[in-house]
């Protein structure tokens, strides 16, 4: 049993603790937040709550202030993530201690809390009032007649390699100026989107000139997976799909389409991942069969 420890939060500018946090995150999840910090995207919206032993981060739960808009209603949530404990320090009740601290700080500030949990901890979080729920994924078969139209150059999706600040700033502006393209939309958190774009998804950003649209997407054969769309006007999904290839037959969404009539909707089943909710702010989310946008996961 470890007797001497402290819970520390809000330390992202502390180089020693940030380095220790990154080392643990790298070991547990294979991720590192240092470039995100250096590029200026790590703000106080992402706040690690960590157990510190001998000036090292040995256990952590990060909190993420999230705002979503659905049916013109804005709701503030807290997303928990980067839940980890160094192997040597497990079974000391550290995560429970951190959860108590988070509850104390945020219980009366947000309308709900949520996290994505793996199967090994599904019996742990209900002790804190969390319950399982289901996300729903939308898909659409692309109009075959649209596929017959030969694309003009300004209609084609141009891949933008997001490896420099100039292109990052252009995308940031597009995010800020975009119309609403999602039925359940994350707001005021371009920093989290840029976490993905500047690291794992540098090759997944496209620009369609004719639509004035940045599209974050992956192509798998004749299937297009859309993570998000940032555009000057509400776009036509068939047009977006055919901007990638005339052979795209199906679009799968990592968000709730703005107008989803005629779309196929199915329960989303992810291996070793379950969405857990706590609080009263999820009525619309569950009632309207929503999904948390893939680029909102922290």
Short mmCIF file of C-alpha atoms in Angstrom, two decimals:
data_model
loop_
_atom_site.label_atom_id
_atom_site.label_comp_id
_atom_site.label_asym_id
_atom_site.label_seq_id
_atom_site.Cartn_x
_atom_site.Cartn_y
_atom_site.Cartn_z
CA UNK A 1 0.00 0.00 0.00
CA UNK A 2 1.34 3.42 -1.01
CA UNK A 3 0.91 5.92 1.83
CA UNK A 4 2.64 9.01 0.46
CA UNK A 5 0.97 10.40 -2.65
CA UNK A 6 -0.94 13.45 -3.80
CA UNK A 7 -3.56 14.26 -6.43
CA UNK A 8 -2.29 16.96 -8.79
CA UNK A 9 -4.21 18.66 -11.60
CA UNK A 10 -3.73 21.53 -14.00
CA UNK A 11 -0.01 20.92 -14.40
CA UNK A 12 0.45 20.96 -18.17
CA UNK A 13 3.04 23.76 -17.94
CA UNK A 14 5.10 21.78 -15.42
CA UNK A 15 7.78 20.23 -17.61
CA UNK A 16 8.74 17.50 -15.15
CA UNK A 17 5.21 16.24 -14.53
CA UNK A 18 4.19 16.63 -18.18
CA UNK A 19 7.16 14.49 -19.22
CA UNK A 20 6.21 11.83 -16.66
CA UNK A 21 2.58 11.93 -17.82
CA UNK A 22 3.68 11.48 -21.44
CA UNK A 23 5.97 8.59 -20.54
CA UNK A 24 3.11 6.75 -18.83
CA UNK A 25 0.67 7.50 -21.69
CA UNK A 26 3.24 6.23 -24.19
CA UNK A 27 3.75 3.02 -22.22
CA UNK A 28 0.04 2.32 -21.68
CA UNK A 29 -1.57 3.64 -24.88
CA UNK A 30 1.30 4.33 -27.28
CA UNK A 31 0.44 8.05 -27.41
CA UNK A 32 2.36 11.20 -26.51
CA UNK A 33 0.86 14.64 -25.92
CA UNK A 34 4.09 16.64 -26.16
CA UNK A 35 3.69 17.81 -29.77
CA UNK A 36 0.07 18.74 -29.01
CA UNK A 37 1.38 20.89 -26.18
CA UNK A 38 4.22 22.45 -28.21
CA UNK A 39 1.85 23.27 -31.08
CA UNK A 40 -0.35 25.21 -28.68
CA UNK A 41 -3.42 22.97 -28.82
CA UNK A 42 -3.28 21.56 -25.29
CA UNK A 43 -5.45 24.00 -23.34
CA UNK A 44 -7.24 23.81 -20.00
CA UNK A 45 -10.11 22.01 -21.74
CA UNK A 46 -7.98 18.86 -21.28
CA UNK A 47 -6.92 18.50 -17.67
CA UNK A 48 -5.13 15.43 -16.26
CA UNK A 49 -5.95 14.48 -12.68
CA UNK A 50 -2.93 12.49 -11.60
CA UNK A 51 -1.61 10.62 -8.60
CA UNK A 52 1.96 11.76 -7.98
CA UNK A 53 4.45 9.58 -6.12
CA UNK A 54 8.02 10.84 -5.71
CA UNK A 55 7.41 13.51 -8.37
CA UNK A 56 6.21 10.96 -10.96
CA UNK A 57 2.78 10.43 -12.50
CA UNK A 58 1.75 6.90 -11.57
CA UNK A 59 -2.03 7.03 -12.15
CA UNK A 60 -4.33 9.33 -14.10
CA UNK A 61 -7.83 10.19 -15.28
CA UNK A 62 -8.04 13.18 -17.63
CA UNK A 63 -11.13 15.36 -17.77
CA UNK A 64 -12.32 17.04 -20.95
CA UNK A 65 -14.80 19.91 -20.94
CA UNK A 66 -17.17 19.20 -23.84
CA UNK A 67 -20.02 21.17 -25.38
CA UNK A 68 -22.48 19.63 -27.82
CA UNK A 69 -25.41 21.12 -29.71
CA UNK A 70 -28.50 19.13 -30.74
CA UNK A 71 -31.90 20.50 -31.76
CA UNK A 72 -30.58 24.02 -31.04
CA UNK A 73 -29.91 23.02 -27.41
CA UNK A 74 -26.39 23.29 -26.04
CA UNK A 75 -25.30 20.87 -23.33
CA UNK A 76 -22.05 20.82 -21.36
CA UNK A 77 -20.54 17.44 -20.50
CA UNK A 78 -17.39 16.08 -18.94
CA UNK A 79 -15.62 13.34 -20.87
CA UNK A 80 -13.18 11.16 -18.95
CA UNK A 81 -10.19 9.70 -20.77
CA UNK A 82 -6.54 8.64 -20.59
CA UNK A 83 -7.40 6.42 -17.62
CA UNK A 84 -4.17 4.66 -16.67
CA UNK A 85 -2.07 3.36 -13.81
CA UNK A 86 1.53 2.20 -13.92
CA UNK A 87 1.67 -1.55 -13.38
CA UNK A 88 3.74 -1.25 -10.19
CA UNK A 89 1.10 0.99 -8.59
CA UNK A 90 -2.10 -0.88 -9.42
CA UNK A 91 -4.54 -2.17 -6.79
CA UNK A 92 -3.96 0.85 -4.56
CA UNK A 93 -7.36 2.44 -5.22
CA UNK A 94 -5.79 5.36 -7.09
CA UNK A 95 -8.43 5.60 -9.83
CA UNK A 96 -11.18 5.64 -7.21
CA UNK A 97 -9.39 8.43 -5.38
CA UNK A 98 -9.12 10.45 -8.60
CA UNK A 99 -12.76 9.82 -9.47
CA UNK A 100 -13.80 11.20 -6.09
CA UNK A 101 -11.78 14.36 -6.75
CA UNK A 102 -13.35 14.79 -10.19
CA UNK A 103 -16.86 14.34 -8.77
CA UNK A 104 -16.17 16.99 -6.16
CA UNK A 105 -14.92 19.49 -8.78
CA UNK A 106 -17.46 18.99 -11.56
CA UNK A 107 -20.64 17.43 -10.21
CA UNK A 108 -22.54 20.74 -10.19
CA UNK A 109 -20.86 22.25 -13.26
CA UNK A 110 -21.78 19.86 -16.06
CA UNK A 111 -25.06 18.17 -17.01
CA UNK A 112 -23.49 14.78 -17.48
CA UNK A 113 -20.27 12.78 -17.54
CA UNK A 114 -19.23 9.99 -19.88
CA UNK A 115 -16.37 7.78 -20.93
CA UNK A 116 -15.53 4.93 -23.26
CA UNK A 117 -14.52 1.91 -21.18
CA UNK A 118 -12.91 -1.38 -22.07
CA UNK A 119 -14.46 -4.67 -21.02
CA UNK A 120 -12.12 -5.21 -18.06
CA UNK A 121 -13.54 -2.26 -16.08
CA UNK A 122 -17.25 -2.45 -16.84
CA UNK A 123 -18.01 -3.47 -13.25
CA UNK A 124 -15.95 -0.62 -11.80
CA UNK A 125 -17.66 2.53 -13.08
CA UNK A 126 -21.26 1.65 -12.05
CA UNK A 127 -19.99 2.09 -8.47
CA UNK A 128 -19.77 5.79 -9.32
CA UNK A 129 -23.22 5.93 -10.91
CA UNK A 130 -22.30 5.28 -14.55
CA UNK A 131 -24.55 3.16 -16.77
CA UNK A 132 -24.14 1.50 -20.13
CA UNK A 133 -25.78 2.94 -23.22
CA UNK A 134 -25.77 2.44 -26.98
CA UNK A 135 -24.44 4.64 -29.77
CA UNK A 136 -25.91 4.50 -33.27
CA UNK A 137 -24.09 4.75 -36.58
CA UNK A 138 -25.53 6.15 -39.78
CA UNK A 139 -24.76 5.09 -43.33
CA UNK A 140 -26.01 5.90 -46.81
CA UNK A 141 -25.92 4.18 -50.17
CA UNK A 142 -24.73 6.63 -52.80
CA UNK A 143 -26.97 7.54 -55.73
CA UNK A 144 -25.84 5.48 -58.74
CA UNK A 145 -26.86 8.19 -61.23
CA UNK A 146 -24.55 10.65 -59.48
CA UNK A 147 -21.65 8.26 -60.05
CA UNK A 148 -22.07 8.65 -63.79
CA UNK A 149 -21.17 12.33 -63.67
CA UNK A 150 -17.56 12.95 -64.63
CA UNK A 151 -15.83 15.08 -62.05
CA UNK A 152 -14.43 18.45 -62.90
CA UNK A 153 -11.15 19.41 -61.27
CA UNK A 154 -12.72 21.79 -58.74
CA UNK A 155 -15.17 19.03 -57.73
CA UNK A 156 -12.43 16.56 -56.86
CA UNK A 157 -11.32 15.98 -53.29
CA UNK A 158 -7.74 17.19 -53.03
CA UNK A 159 -5.68 15.51 -50.32
CA UNK A 160 -4.01 18.07 -48.04
CA UNK A 161 -0.95 16.82 -46.15
CA UNK A 162 -1.41 18.40 -42.74
CA UNK A 163 2.25 18.66 -41.75
CA UNK A 164 2.73 22.41 -41.40
CA UNK A 165 1.34 25.33 -39.44
CA UNK A 166 0.05 27.15 -42.53
CA UNK A 167 -2.38 24.35 -43.41
CA UNK A 168 -3.29 23.86 -39.76
CA UNK A 169 -4.35 27.48 -39.50
CA UNK A 170 -6.45 27.23 -42.67
CA UNK A 171 -8.24 24.19 -41.26
CA UNK A 172 -8.74 25.92 -37.91
CA UNK A 173 -10.44 28.83 -39.66
CA UNK A 174 -12.64 26.42 -41.62
CA UNK A 175 -13.67 24.75 -38.36
CA UNK A 176 -14.49 28.12 -36.79
CA UNK A 177 -16.46 29.40 -39.82
CA UNK A 178 -18.23 26.17 -40.73
CA UNK A 179 -21.98 25.85 -40.92
CA UNK A 180 -23.59 23.04 -38.98
CA UNK A 181 -23.25 19.67 -40.73
CA UNK A 182 -23.92 17.43 -37.72
CA UNK A 183 -27.11 16.62 -35.87
CA UNK A 184 -25.15 16.20 -32.63
CA UNK A 185 -22.22 18.57 -32.95
CA UNK A 186 -19.17 19.26 -30.81
CA UNK A 187 -18.63 23.00 -30.39
CA UNK A 188 -15.73 25.20 -29.33
CA UNK A 189 -13.11 22.46 -29.28
CA UNK A 190 -10.98 22.77 -32.39
CA UNK A 191 -8.02 21.87 -30.16
CA UNK A 192 -9.23 18.30 -29.79
CA UNK A 193 -9.81 17.96 -33.53
CA UNK A 194 -6.30 19.26 -34.14
CA UNK A 195 -4.92 16.58 -31.80
CA UNK A 196 -5.95 14.06 -34.44
CA UNK A 197 -5.09 16.14 -37.48
CA UNK A 198 -1.55 17.03 -36.41
CA UNK A 199 -0.70 13.45 -35.46
CA UNK A 200 -2.58 10.32 -36.53
CA UNK A 201 -4.69 11.80 -39.31
CA UNK A 202 -2.32 14.03 -41.25
CA UNK A 203 -3.16 12.06 -44.42
CA UNK A 204 -6.94 12.11 -43.94
CA UNK A 205 -7.78 15.74 -44.71
CA UNK A 206 -9.27 16.71 -48.10
CA UNK A 207 -10.44 19.95 -49.61
CA UNK A 208 -13.26 20.17 -52.17
CA UNK A 209 -13.04 23.55 -53.84
CA UNK A 210 -16.49 23.59 -55.41
CA UNK A 211 -18.10 22.97 -52.00
CA UNK A 212 -15.71 25.13 -49.99
CA UNK A 213 -15.42 22.09 -47.74
CA UNK A 214 -12.71 20.44 -45.69
CA UNK A 215 -13.51 16.76 -45.24
CA UNK A 216 -11.85 14.43 -42.74
CA UNK A 217 -12.26 10.97 -44.23
CA UNK A 218 -10.91 7.49 -44.87
CA UNK A 219 -11.42 5.43 -48.03
CA UNK A 220 -11.84 1.67 -47.73
CA UNK A 221 -12.43 0.21 -51.19
CA UNK A 222 -15.84 1.44 -52.34
CA UNK A 223 -16.71 2.73 -48.85
CA UNK A 224 -16.09 6.24 -47.56
CA UNK A 225 -15.88 6.84 -43.82
CA UNK A 226 -16.60 10.47 -42.94
CA UNK A 227 -15.20 11.72 -39.63
CA UNK A 228 -16.42 15.28 -40.16
CA UNK A 229 -17.15 18.03 -42.69
CA UNK A 230 -16.33 21.70 -42.25
CA UNK A 231 -17.87 23.85 -44.97
CA UNK A 232 -19.13 27.28 -45.98
CA UNK A 233 -22.57 25.86 -46.78
CA UNK A 234 -24.55 22.73 -45.98
CA UNK A 235 -23.23 20.08 -48.34
CA UNK A 236 -24.85 17.29 -50.31
CA UNK A 237 -23.47 13.95 -49.16
CA UNK A 238 -23.73 12.37 -52.62
CA UNK A 239 -21.67 15.23 -54.03
CA UNK A 240 -19.08 14.85 -51.27
CA UNK A 241 -18.81 11.08 -51.83
CA UNK A 242 -18.43 11.42 -55.57
CA UNK A 243 -15.74 14.03 -55.09
CA UNK A 244 -13.55 11.20 -53.82
CA UNK A 245 -14.29 8.61 -56.47
CA UNK A 246 -17.00 7.65 -58.90
CA UNK A 247 -16.74 4.16 -57.44
CA UNK A 248 -17.82 5.07 -53.90
CA UNK A 249 -21.00 3.10 -53.18
CA UNK A 250 -21.52 3.69 -49.49
CA UNK A 251 -20.81 6.40 -46.92
CA UNK A 252 -20.45 5.56 -43.21
CA UNK A 253 -20.61 8.43 -40.74
CA UNK A 254 -18.53 9.08 -37.65
CA UNK A 255 -21.16 11.62 -36.62
CA UNK A 256 -24.92 12.14 -36.86
CA UNK A 257 -25.77 13.57 -40.33
CA UNK A 258 -27.66 16.85 -40.20
CA UNK A 259 -30.57 15.54 -42.26
CA UNK A 260 -30.61 11.79 -41.78
CA UNK A 261 -33.96 10.88 -43.33
CA UNK A 262 -33.52 7.87 -45.57
CA UNK A 263 -30.24 6.90 -43.93
CA UNK A 264 -29.65 3.46 -42.47
CA UNK A 265 -29.11 3.55 -38.72
CA UNK A 266 -27.69 0.65 -36.72
CA UNK A 267 -26.49 0.03 -33.19
CA UNK A 268 -22.76 0.65 -33.06
CA UNK A 269 -20.87 -2.31 -31.63
CA UNK A 270 -17.18 -1.70 -30.97
CA UNK A 271 -14.93 -4.47 -29.79
CA UNK A 272 -13.83 -3.99 -26.17
CA UNK A 273 -15.45 -0.54 -25.97
CA UNK A 274 -18.62 0.47 -24.12
CA UNK A 275 -20.05 3.97 -23.67
CA UNK A 276 -20.89 4.76 -20.06
CA UNK A 277 -22.98 7.76 -18.99
CA UNK A 278 -23.77 9.53 -15.76
CA UNK A 279 -26.19 12.41 -15.20
CA UNK A 280 -29.45 13.76 -16.59
CA UNK A 281 -28.14 15.54 -19.69
CA UNK A 282 -28.30 12.64 -22.12
CA UNK A 283 -32.04 12.47 -22.90
CA UNK A 284 -31.74 13.89 -26.43
CA UNK A 285 -28.60 11.88 -27.10
CA UNK A 286 -30.33 8.58 -26.39
CA UNK A 287 -33.75 9.55 -27.70
CA UNK A 288 -32.41 10.70 -31.08
CA UNK A 289 -30.07 7.71 -31.52
CA UNK A 290 -26.84 9.65 -31.54
CA UNK A 291 -23.13 8.94 -31.71
CA UNK A 292 -20.36 10.98 -30.19
CA UNK A 293 -18.37 12.25 -33.20
CA UNK A 294 -15.22 10.22 -33.71
CA UNK A 295 -13.09 13.36 -33.57
CA UNK A 296 -14.52 14.21 -30.14
CA UNK A 297 -13.06 11.14 -28.43
CA UNK A 298 -10.36 12.04 -25.92
#
